[in-house]
Amino acid sequence: MVTRFPPRSSRPRGRLRILLASGAAALALAAGSVVPGNPLASAPQEAQAADGKSTLTVAVAQSVDSLSPFLAQRLLSTSIHRLMYDYLTNYDAKDSHTVPGLATEWETSADKLTWTYTIRSDSKWSDGEKATAEDAAWTFNTMMTDEGAATSNGSFVSNFKKVTAPSPDKLVIELKRPQATMTALDVPIVPKHVWEKVGDFSKFNNDTKFPIVGNGPFILTDYKVDSYVKLKANKDFWRGAPKFDELVFRYYKDQDAAVAALRKGEVSFVAGSPSLTPAQAASLKTADNIKVNDAPGRRFYALAANPGAQTKDGKKFGDGHPALLDQKVRRALFMAVDRTTIIDKVFQGYAVEGEGYIPPRYGSYFWKPAAGQKLAHDPAKAAALLDEAGYRKNSAGKRTGKDGRPLDFRILCHATDPNDKAIGKYLQEWWGDLGIGLEVDCRDNVSDPWYAGEYDLAFDGWSVNPDPDFVMSIHTCAALPAKPKETAQTDNFICDKQYDELYAKQLAEYDPAKRADLVKQMESRLYDTGYMNVMAYPNAVEAYRTDHIESITTMPSDAGNIYGQDGYWSWWSAVPAAGASGGSSGDSGSSTGVLIGAGVAVVVLAGGGLLFAMRRRSTAEDRE
Amino acid sequence: MSTESTPALLKGAAGVDGVRTDGPAPAGPSVRGPRARSTTAYLRYAAGKLAGAAVSLFAVLVTSFFLFRLIPGDPVKQMTGGRQVSTEQIAAMRKEFGLDLPLWQQFTEYCGKALTGDFGTSYQFRAPVMDKITEALPATLLLTGTAFVIYTAIGIWLGARSAWRNGSAGDRFHTAFALTLYSVPSFWLGLLLIITLSVGIGPVPGMFPTGGMESGSGSGFAHVLDVAHHLVLPVVTLVAVEYARTLLVMRSSLLDEMGSDYLTTARAKGLRDDLVRRRHAVPNAMLPTVTLLFVNLGNTVAGAILVETVFSWPGLGGLFYQALSVPDLPLVQALFFVFAAAVILMNTLADVIYPLLDPRVGR
Amino acid sequence: MTTTTDAAPAIGPRALTWARRRHAAARFWRQYRGHRAGLAGLAVLTLIALTALAAPLLVGADSLSVTAAPGGPLEEPSAAFPLGTDQFGRSLLALLVWGTRVSLTVGLLAAFLSVAIGTLVGITAGHFKGWYGNVVMRITDWFLVMPTLVLAIALATVLSRSLWTTVLAIGVTTWPTTARLVRAQTLSVESRPYIERSKALGGGHRHIMSRHVLPNVMPLVLAQTTLVISTAILTEATLAFLGLGDPTVVSWGGLLQDAREAGAVSSGNWWYLAPPGLAIAVVALAFTLCGRTIETVLNPKLGGSR
C-alpha cells in the first residue's frame, strides 16, 4: 500500500543544487567573517563618542539589589552609594587612617560619650541645596526610629542615644557607651529635603526619579535592572571633579563573558567575584593594553572549628564533633594543612599565607605569631599530637577515640566558591593520610546548618574594613543567639572570657596606638584557642585596559584593590588615556550591527532567489 | 535542551486517549471528540479544556508554594549571612516578609493574592515580583520567539524534504545531523560558540558580543541592530538543539501520509510532484506537527534557562537561577508558576485549535 | 479445562516458552543487524561500557588525587597529557575516563527509575480503568505539563547535593511519557481475545498484568528505556553544570562546570571544554540511535527507513 514515488530522475540536478548551496554558504561565511570582522577583531573599540565624553565602564558580577542606602546589602550597591553620597569621614588612600569627609573635624567630650562633628560648608546637593548637619542628623534619626530604614546600617546607630544638629555646621551625637568606631561610620548621608517625602522606607528603592540627588563625586543618572547603572561626574564636588565624564557599571552574569568583554574593549575594568581566577589572570597578563592588578586583598580565608554551639544563656545545641573540643586535635588538624601548597596550587600564587586574623595590608592592626607560638606545617607532629590526645590509628589505618568512634569530620563548603571545593579535595587527602575521614558538604545555603550548629568544620572568610571592630565583634559572647538555631551576629559560636574583656577595652579606647595593641592581643588569643585558623589572604586580582585608563589610585595606594574600596578613590581619581572614550558607546556596536544585518539580508535574499530558481526549474522538468 | 523523548513516541504520547489502533489513525491531542461538528458541541469541548487548564494551573500554584518551602534554608539567614546585622533587624525582616506567620496562613494569603496577580515582593530586590517578571519577560520572549520561528521553519522544511526523498543520501544526512545536534548539551554548544565566535580562537576573530542583550545607549534603529547583534549566538544555540525534534516529527508524519491512497489519485490526475507535496501531503502531515509546535514552545521557554545563563541573557531563566540560590521564595514560586503556565496554556491552545484544523477529528 | 503438568512430557511448557523467546530474540537481533545506525550506536556503547568498567585498570585511582597531581595547571595537550591538564594539574584524559563511570551510572539508574515508575503507573492505570485509572492519568497529565528541567532544578536544590539526588530528580520528572505510552499499549493488549480467555480461566489481576501485559509491553519499554537514558545523561550533565550535582565526584557535566569556574572560556582553554561535552553528545547519540533502531524493529509501522 505504500506507493513509492519514482526517485528524482535527474541526479545531475541534485548535484548542481548542492554545489550552488555550498557556494552560497561559503559566500555567507566570507561575508560574515570578513566584513564585520575587521573593525572588531583588529582594534578594540576606541571610537570617540559623538560628544567627546570619556566613559569608564566597569564589568560587575552582581546586580544592584536596591538603590536605597537604607535597604542595600550588596557590595556593588554600597560601592555605588559611596559614589553618590558623602560619608561623615573617609579613609585615606595611603594607609586607611581617617580623613575628613562631609565632616571636617570632630572632637569628643571628656566622658567619651558626646561626639561633635563640624560639617563642611562647600558640599552641595546636585539640585543646588547646601548639604548641612541637618541632613546628617535626619539620616541618623530616621535609622534610629524607622525599622525599615535600619535594614542596611542599623547596627551603626544601635549605641546612639540622641542625634541633633544645633547649627547647620555642627552635628552632635550622644552615645550610651563609649564607641571607638565613631570615626568609621560607613553610613551614606542623604538629603533630608528629598527623603522626608518617603512614606515606607522598607519599600522605597530610590529608583523613581533620575538623576538621583546626591553630593558625592558622581551622580546617578540612569539605571536598568540587571543591566547597567550609569553615573555622571559631579563637577561641583568639593574634593574636585572626577576626570572621567561618565561611569558605567555593567552587569555580566558570567565572569568569563566579562573577561572576554575586557579583551574586546567593551569594558574598561573587570573586578571579578571576588577576584579573577588564576587562569584568567594568567591569560590577561599576556594580552596587549591590559594591566592585571594583583594586590594584597582585604579578605582572610580561614578554617573554622565548631566549639559547640550555645546560646547566650549557655544552652548547648547542634551536633559538632566532641573531638574538636580538644585543643590538641584542632592544632593537629591545622598543622596537617600545607598552606604553601594551597597558595601555590589552589590560588596559584594569588594569595599570601595566613598568619593572624587581620590581613597584612592593615598595617597597624596586623599581627604575626612568634616562632614558638606558630602552628607550622608539620604532619609528623600532627600525628604525634593526635596520638597524645588518645586518637590512635586502628588496624585499618583510621584514627579512633577511646569509645571506638572513628574520627570523621564534616566540613561546610559554599557550593558557589571554587576555592572551597578545591581546598576540600586537598584536605581530604592530607587528613586522610593522618587517618581522619572528611566529608565535604557543599551547599548553596550554608547559613542554615551553620546557625543550627550542625557542622564540625567550615570554610570561613570575611572582608575586613579599615576599622576592624565588626569582624572582631562576631566572636564575642554577646554575639551569641538568644534562642537555639536563631540567626545571630556570631560567626562561629566562639565565646571566650579573655577575648571579651579585651574587646570591651578596645571599644572604649580612643587612642589609636593603644587600641591597635589591644586588637593584636585579641588576635593572639584567637590564634591560641584555635577555633579560627587563617589559611590565606587571597589577593584582589583585577584587570583594566591601559588604553582606556591612564592611571588610577589603588587602596592602599602602594598596592591595593581598585573595586570595592573603602572610599571613592579609584573612580574619582581615574584619568582617561589619551584619545580614548573607553568602553562601548553603542556606536561601534551599531555599525557592526548594520554590517551584519546587511550581510544576513544579502544571504537570505540570495538563498531565496536560488530556491525560487530551483523550484521553477524542477516543476518545469517534472511536468508530465 | 528539553528533556522529552524523541518524536515518534511523543506522537503516541500526544495521541489518542483511547485504544492505540493500528493503521492511519490521526494523531492528535487527547480528544473525546464532539460527535457532531456543531458550534455548541465545540464550545462545550473548548470550555471543558479551559476548565481543565484552570484546574491544572491551580495545582501548579499549590505545588509551587509547598515545593519551595522544602528548600532548606531561611531566606533571611541566607541574605544577611556575611554582613553586619543586629537581631532586631533580622526580626524586622522576617516580619516584613511574613515569614513569622504559620504555614497555612501564609498559603491562604498567597493564593488569595495570586488570584489578583500579586505574587508578593522579592526578598532580594525588594520590588513586586510581577514587576521583575514583566521586566524579564520581553527578553525571554524575544529569544525563544525568534528561535521558535526559525527552528520551526527549518524543521518543517527539512523534515518534509527528507521524507519526500526518503532513503536518499540527503535524507540520511539530515536525519543523522539533526540527531547529533539533538544529543549535544545546549550549554556546551553555547560555550563553544562563545569561545570560537565571541572570544576568537586562533585565526578566527571574535565577531559577536560575549553576552547580555545590549551594549549601549543607542536608540531607535541602532538599538534594534545592537540587540540583534547580541541575539545571534543565543538563537543559533537554541535553534541547533531544538530543530531536530520538529524535523523528525514532520518527517515521520509525512512518511505516514505518503502511504495514502489519495496521493496516488492526485498524481494519477496529473498534478506535479511538487504540488502533490505542497498542496496535499504536507498540509495533512502538518497536523500532528502543529500540536507539537505548541507543546514545544511551552517547553522551550523553560529550556532557555541554560542558554540564558551561558549568554547572560536578562530573561526569566537567568532570574530563576538567581532566585533559587537565596532562596527568594516569592520570585521562585512565581517563576515556576509562569513556566508551567506557559506550557499549560500552549497545550490548551493546541487542544482547542486542533479540531478547527482537522475535520476528521470528531468523526 | 485445566491441565496439570506433573509428569513432564518430552518438552515442558516452560522449556517451550524459553525456546520461543530465544527464537524471538534471535529474530530481533537479525533485524536489528540490518540497521547500520543501530549497530554503530551499539558499538559505541560497548566501547564506553568497557571503558567505564576498566577505568581503574586504565588510569588508576590515583589519577584523581590532587596532592599527587603530575602536571602543572591548565597545560595544553602534549605527549604526556593528550588532553592537557585541569587547574590542579591532573590529566584530563584520565578524568574523562573516570567521569564515564559516574555519567553512565547516573544515566542508567535514573532511566531505570523513570521507566520503572512509568511502567508501573501505566500498566495499573490501563488495567484498572475506573476512577483509579482516571485519577492516575490526571496526575500523569499534570506532570507532563511541568517543565521537566525547571522541576529537576527545583528538586535538586531542595535536596542535598549527591548522586542520588540527581537520580531522583531525573527519575521523578521523566516518568510520565513512559506511563502514557505503556497505558496506551496496555489498553491495546487487553483488548485482545486471549486476555478475555485468561480472565475466564480465572486469572486474577496480578496474573494478567505480570504474565500477559508485561511481556507484551516490555519491547516498548525497552525502546523507551534507551531513549530515556539518553535524556538522563544530558540532564545529569545539565544539573552538574548548574552546580547542582555532587562536587566531590568526577562527572562530565562536573568537568564542564569546573572548566567554567576556572575561567577556561575566556582564557581559550578549549581542551578543557570540548572533550567532556563531546563525550556526552556521543553517548547520548549512541543511545538515541539504538533506541530508534529498537523502535523500528519492534514496530515496522513506524515507517520508512529511519
PDB file of N, CA and C in Angstrom, chain A residues 24-81:
ATOM      1  N   ALA A  24      26.707  29.318  -1.930  1.00  0.00           N
ATOM      2  CA  ALA A  24      26.026  30.384  -1.191  1.00  0.00           C
ATOM      3  C   ALA A  24      26.479  30.420   0.255  1.00  0.00           C
ATOM      4  N   ALA A  25      26.617  29.229   0.828  1.00  0.00           N
ATOM      5  CA  ALA A  25      27.049  29.173   2.217  1.00  0.00           C
ATOM      6  C   ALA A  25      28.435  29.762   2.391  1.00  0.00           C
ATOM      7  N   ALA A  26      29.312  29.392   1.463  1.00  0.00           N
ATOM      8  CA  ALA A  26      30.679  29.910   1.559  1.00  0.00           C
ATOM      9  C   ALA A  26      30.687  31.428   1.472  1.00  0.00           C
ATOM     10  N   LEU A  27      29.851  31.921   0.569  1.00  0.00           N
ATOM     11  CA  LEU A  27      29.752  33.372   0.420  1.00  0.00           C
ATOM     12  C   LEU A  27      29.299  34.023   1.707  1.00  0.00           C
ATOM     13  N   ALA A  28      28.301  33.392   2.301  1.00  0.00           N
ATOM     14  CA  ALA A  28      27.760  33.942   3.545  1.00  0.00           C
ATOM     15  C   ALA A  28      28.821  33.973   4.628  1.00  0.00           C
ATOM     16  N   LEU A  29      29.551  32.867   4.738  1.00  0.00           N
ATOM     17  CA  LEU A  29      30.602  32.804   5.747  1.00  0.00           C
ATOM     18  C   LEU A  29      31.644  33.879   5.499  1.00  0.00           C
ATOM     19  N   ALA A  30      32.000  33.999   4.230  1.00  0.00           N
ATOM     20  CA  ALA A  30      33.007  35.003   3.904  1.00  0.00           C
ATOM     21  C   ALA A  30      32.508  36.386   4.268  1.00  0.00           C
ATOM     22  N   ALA A  31      31.270  36.633   3.880  1.00  0.00           N
ATOM     23  CA  ALA A  31      30.688  37.939   4.202  1.00  0.00           C
ATOM     24  C   ALA A  31      30.700  38.161   5.704  1.00  0.00           C
ATOM     25  N   GLY A  32      30.284  37.114   6.414  1.00  0.00           N
ATOM     26  CA  GLY A  32      30.195  37.264   7.865  1.00  0.00           C
ATOM     27  C   GLY A  32      31.544  37.458   8.522  1.00  0.00           C
ATOM     28  N   SER A  33      32.562  36.765   8.005  1.00  0.00           N
ATOM     29  CA  SER A  33      33.831  36.832   8.717  1.00  0.00           C
ATOM     30  C   SER A  33      34.674  38.009   8.297  1.00  0.00           C
ATOM     31  N   VAL A  34      34.559  38.362   7.019  1.00  0.00           N
ATOM     32  CA  VAL A  34      35.456  39.417   6.574  1.00  0.00           C
ATOM     33  C   VAL A  34      34.917  40.791   6.935  1.00  0.00           C
ATOM     34  N   VAL A  35      33.673  41.018   6.513  1.00  0.00           N
ATOM     35  CA  VAL A  35      33.184  42.399   6.625  1.00  0.00           C
ATOM     36  C   VAL A  35      33.108  42.915   8.065  1.00  0.00           C
ATOM     37  N   PRO A  36      32.297  42.301   8.938  1.00  0.00           N
ATOM     38  CA  PRO A  36      32.243  42.889  10.290  1.00  0.00           C
ATOM     39  C   PRO A  36      33.436  42.491  11.128  1.00  0.00           C
ATOM     40  N   GLY A  37      34.194  41.489  10.648  1.00  0.00           N
ATOM     41  CA  GLY A  37      35.302  41.024  11.470  1.00  0.00           C
ATOM     42  C   GLY A  37      36.340  42.090  11.704  1.00  0.00           C
ATOM     43  N   ASN A  38      36.700  42.794  10.661  1.00  0.00           N
ATOM     44  CA  ASN A  38      37.829  43.702  10.789  1.00  0.00           C
ATOM     45  C   ASN A  38      37.661  44.790  11.839  1.00  0.00           C
ATOM     46  N   PRO A  39      36.595  45.542  11.802  1.00  0.00           N
ATOM     47  CA  PRO A  39      36.507  46.615  12.801  1.00  0.00           C
ATOM     48  C   PRO A  39      36.551  46.064  14.209  1.00  0.00           C
ATOM     49  N   LEU A  40      36.078  44.860  14.379  1.00  0.00           N
ATOM     50  CA  LEU A  40      36.035  44.321  15.740  1.00  0.00           C
ATOM     51  C   LEU A  40      37.324  43.608  16.118  1.00  0.00           C
ATOM     52  N   ALA A  41      37.843  42.834  15.185  1.00  0.00           N
ATOM     53  CA  ALA A  41      38.936  41.951  15.581  1.00  0.00           C
ATOM     54  C   ALA A  41      40.230  42.704  15.774  1.00  0.00           C
ATOM     55  N   SER A  42      40.527  43.613  14.900  1.00  0.00           N
ATOM     56  CA  SER A  42      41.850  44.230  14.960  1.00  0.00           C
ATOM     57  C   SER A  42      42.011  45.111  16.176  1.00  0.00           C
ATOM     58  N   ALA A  43      41.198  46.109  16.295  1.00  0.00           N
ATOM     59  CA  ALA A  43      41.410  47.047  17.411  1.00  0.00           C
ATOM     60  C   ALA A  43      40.181  47.091  18.289  1.00  0.00           C
ATOM     61  N   PRO A  44      40.378  47.173  19.564  1.00  0.00           N
ATOM     62  CA  PRO A  44      39.222  47.296  20.447  1.00  0.00           C
ATOM     63  C   PRO A  44      38.539  48.631  20.233  1.00  0.00           C
ATOM     64  N   GLN A  45      37.337  48.710  20.698  1.00  0.00           N
ATOM     65  CA  GLN A  45      36.536  49.898  20.399  1.00  0.00           C
ATOM     66  C   GLN A  45      37.126  51.115  21.090  1.00  0.00           C
ATOM     67  N   GLU A  46      37.647  51.992  20.271  1.00  0.00           N
ATOM     68  CA  GLU A  46      38.231  53.183  20.852  1.00  0.00           C
ATOM     69  C   GLU A  46      37.600  54.433  20.304  1.00  0.00           C
ATOM     70  N   ALA A  47      36.579  54.239  19.511  1.00  0.00           N
ATOM     71  CA  ALA A  47      35.997  55.405  18.850  1.00  0.00           C
ATOM     72  C   ALA A  47      35.540  56.429  19.868  1.00  0.00           C
ATOM     73  N   GLN A  48      35.827  57.644  19.611  1.00  0.00           N
ATOM     74  CA  GLN A  48      35.328  58.713  20.460  1.00  0.00           C
ATOM     75  C   GLN A  48      33.828  58.765  20.328  1.00  0.00           C
ATOM     76  N   ALA A  49      33.161  58.888  21.436  1.00  0.00           N
ATOM     77  CA  ALA A  49      31.714  59.053  21.360  1.00  0.00           C
ATOM     78  C   ALA A  49      31.434  60.372  20.670  1.00  0.00           C
ATOM     79  N   ALA A  50      30.246  60.458  20.124  1.00  0.00           N
ATOM     80  CA  ALA A  50      29.919  61.618  19.310  1.00  0.00           C
ATOM     81  C   ALA A  50      30.179  62.936  20.045  1.00  0.00           C
ATOM     82  N   ASP A  51      29.893  62.960  21.358  1.00  0.00           N
ATOM     83  CA  ASP A  51      30.040  64.230  22.065  1.00  0.00           C
ATOM     84  C   ASP A  51      31.367  64.326  22.809  1.00  0.00           C
ATOM     85  N   GLY A  52      32.330  63.448  22.532  1.00  0.00           N
ATOM     86  CA  GLY A  52      33.644  63.560  23.128  1.00  0.00           C
ATOM     87  C   GLY A  52      33.694  63.239  24.611  1.00  0.00           C
ATOM     88  N   LYS A  53      32.683  62.535  25.135  1.00  0.00           N
ATOM     89  CA  LYS A  53      32.679  62.216  26.563  1.00  0.00           C
ATOM     90  C   LYS A  53      33.595  61.032  26.823  1.00  0.00           C
ATOM     91  N   SER A  54      34.261  61.070  27.976  1.00  0.00           N
ATOM     92  CA  SER A  54      35.073  59.912  28.331  1.00  0.00           C
ATOM     93  C   SER A  54      34.270  59.053  29.296  1.00  0.00           C
ATOM     94  N   THR A  55      34.217  57.769  28.993  1.00  0.00           N
ATOM     95  CA  THR A  55      33.401  56.852  29.797  1.00  0.00           C
ATOM     96  C   THR A  55      34.261  55.729  30.349  1.00  0.00           C
ATOM     97  N   LEU A  56      34.079  55.429  31.611  1.00  0.00           N
ATOM     98  CA  LEU A  56      34.760  54.301  32.239  1.00  0.00           C
ATOM     99  C   LEU A  56      33.704  53.231  32.479  1.00  0.00           C
ATOM    100  N   THR A  57      33.858  52.100  31.835  1.00  0.00           N
ATOM    101  CA  THR A  57      32.870  51.037  32.011  1.00  0.00           C
ATOM    102  C   THR A  57      33.452  49.924  32.869  1.00  0.00           C
ATOM    103  N   VAL A  58      32.738  49.560  33.896  1.00  0.00           N
ATOM    104  CA  VAL A  58      33.198  48.537  34.826  1.00  0.00           C
ATOM    105  C   VAL A  58      32.293  47.320  34.701  1.00  0.00           C
ATOM    106  N   ALA A  59      32.894  46.158  34.510  1.00  0.00           N
ATOM    107  CA  ALA A  59      32.106  44.926  34.446  1.00  0.00           C
ATOM    108  C   ALA A  59      31.959  44.381  35.862  1.00  0.00           C
ATOM    109  N   VAL A  60      30.720  44.199  36.302  1.00  0.00           N
ATOM    110  CA  VAL A  60      30.479  43.677  37.644  1.00  0.00           C
ATOM    111  C   VAL A  60      29.672  42.391  37.549  1.00  0.00           C
ATOM    112  N   ALA A  61      29.815  41.549  38.548  1.00  0.00           N
ATOM    113  CA  ALA A  61      29.142  40.253  38.511  1.00  0.00           C
ATOM    114  C   ALA A  61      27.954  40.202  39.445  1.00  0.00           C
ATOM    115  N   GLN A  62      27.644  41.337  40.046  1.00  0.00           N
ATOM    116  CA  GLN A  62      26.477  41.394  40.914  1.00  0.00           C
ATOM    117  C   GLN A  62      25.486  42.342  40.293  1.00  0.00           C
ATOM    118  N   SER A  63      24.244  42.158  40.585  1.00  0.00           N
ATOM    119  CA  SER A  63      23.317  43.201  40.180  1.00  0.00           C
ATOM    120  C   SER A  63      22.884  43.952  41.430  1.00  0.00           C
ATOM    121  N   VAL A  64      22.442  45.156  41.233  1.00  0.00           N
ATOM    122  CA  VAL A  64      22.055  46.007  42.349  1.00  0.00           C
ATOM    123  C   VAL A  64      20.799  45.434  42.992  1.00  0.00           C
ATOM    124  N   ASP A  65      20.788  45.328  44.326  1.00  0.00           N
ATOM    125  CA  ASP A  65      19.564  44.834  44.958  1.00  0.00           C
ATOM    126  C   ASP A  65      18.621  45.990  45.267  1.00  0.00           C
ATOM    127  N   SER A  66      19.176  47.136  45.642  1.00  0.00           N
ATOM    128  CA  SER A  66      18.337  48.310  45.871  1.00  0.00           C
ATOM    129  C   SER A  66      19.190  49.557  45.778  1.00  0.00           C
ATOM    130  N   LEU A  67      18.600  50.636  45.233  1.00  0.00           N
ATOM    131  CA  LEU A  67      19.342  51.887  45.167  1.00  0.00           C
ATOM    132  C   LEU A  67      19.132  52.731  46.426  1.00  0.00           C
ATOM    133  N   SER A  68      18.375  52.190  47.367  1.00  0.00           N
ATOM    134  CA  SER A  68      18.171  52.945  48.589  1.00  0.00           C
ATOM    135  C   SER A  68      19.270  52.593  49.585  1.00  0.00           C
ATOM    136  N   PRO A  69      20.006  53.588  50.080  1.00  0.00           N
ATOM    137  CA  PRO A  69      21.079  53.270  51.037  1.00  0.00           C
ATOM    138  C   PRO A  69      20.552  52.698  52.345  1.00  0.00           C
ATOM    139  N   PHE A  70      19.243  52.776  52.554  1.00  0.00           N
ATOM    140  CA  PHE A  70      18.690  52.204  53.781  1.00  0.00           C
ATOM    141  C   PHE A  70      18.411  50.718  53.631  1.00  0.00           C
ATOM    142  N   LEU A  71      18.374  50.227  52.382  1.00  0.00           N
ATOM    143  CA  LEU A  71      17.992  48.842  52.165  1.00  0.00           C
ATOM    144  C   LEU A  71      19.099  47.999  51.542  1.00  0.00           C
ATOM    145  N   ALA A  72      20.039  48.628  50.867  1.00  0.00           N
ATOM    146  CA  ALA A  72      21.000  47.859  50.067  1.00  0.00           C
ATOM    147  C   ALA A  72      21.931  47.035  50.939  1.00  0.00           C
ATOM    148  N   GLN A  73      22.212  45.804  50.492  1.00  0.00           N
ATOM    149  CA  GLN A  73      23.100  44.934  51.246  1.00  0.00           C
ATOM    150  C   GLN A  73      24.328  44.544  50.446  1.00  0.00           C
ATOM    151  N   ARG A  74      24.235  44.587  49.133  1.00  0.00           N
ATOM    152  CA  ARG A  74      25.306  44.033  48.316  1.00  0.00           C
ATOM    153  C   ARG A  74      26.470  44.991  48.161  1.00  0.00           C
ATOM    154  N   LEU A  75      27.628  44.425  47.898  1.00  0.00           N
ATOM    155  CA  LEU A  75      28.849  45.229  47.779  1.00  0.00           C
ATOM    156  C   LEU A  75      28.715  46.231  46.643  1.00  0.00           C
ATOM    157  N   LEU A  76      28.140  45.802  45.518  1.00  0.00           N
ATOM    158  CA  LEU A  76      28.003  46.726  44.395  1.00  0.00           C
ATOM    159  C   LEU A  76      27.152  47.922  44.798  1.00  0.00           C
ATOM    160  N   SER A  77      26.025  47.640  45.455  1.00  0.00           N
ATOM    161  CA  SER A  77      25.137  48.738  45.842  1.00  0.00           C
ATOM    162  C   SER A  77      25.838  49.685  46.804  1.00  0.00           C
ATOM    163  N   THR A  78      26.521  49.123  47.804  1.00  0.00           N
ATOM    164  CA  THR A  78      27.171  50.016  48.773  1.00  0.00           C
ATOM    165  C   THR A  78      28.319  50.780  48.114  1.00  0.00           C
ATOM    166  N   SER A  79      29.005  50.158  47.152  1.00  0.00           N
ATOM    167  CA  SER A  79      30.057  50.886  46.431  1.00  0.00           C
ATOM    168  C   SER A  79      29.466  52.053  45.668  1.00  0.00           C
ATOM    169  N   ILE A  80      28.333  51.815  45.035  1.00  0.00           N
ATOM    170  CA  ILE A  80      27.701  52.896  44.285  1.00  0.00           C
ATOM    171  C   ILE A  80      27.233  53.993  45.217  1.00  0.00           C
ATOM    172  N   HIS A  81      26.739  53.617  46.384  1.00  0.00           N
ATOM    173  CA  HIS A  81      26.300  54.645  47.334  1.00  0.00           C
ATOM    174  C   HIS A  81      27.461  55.483  47.821  1.00  0.00           C
TER     175      HIS A  81
END
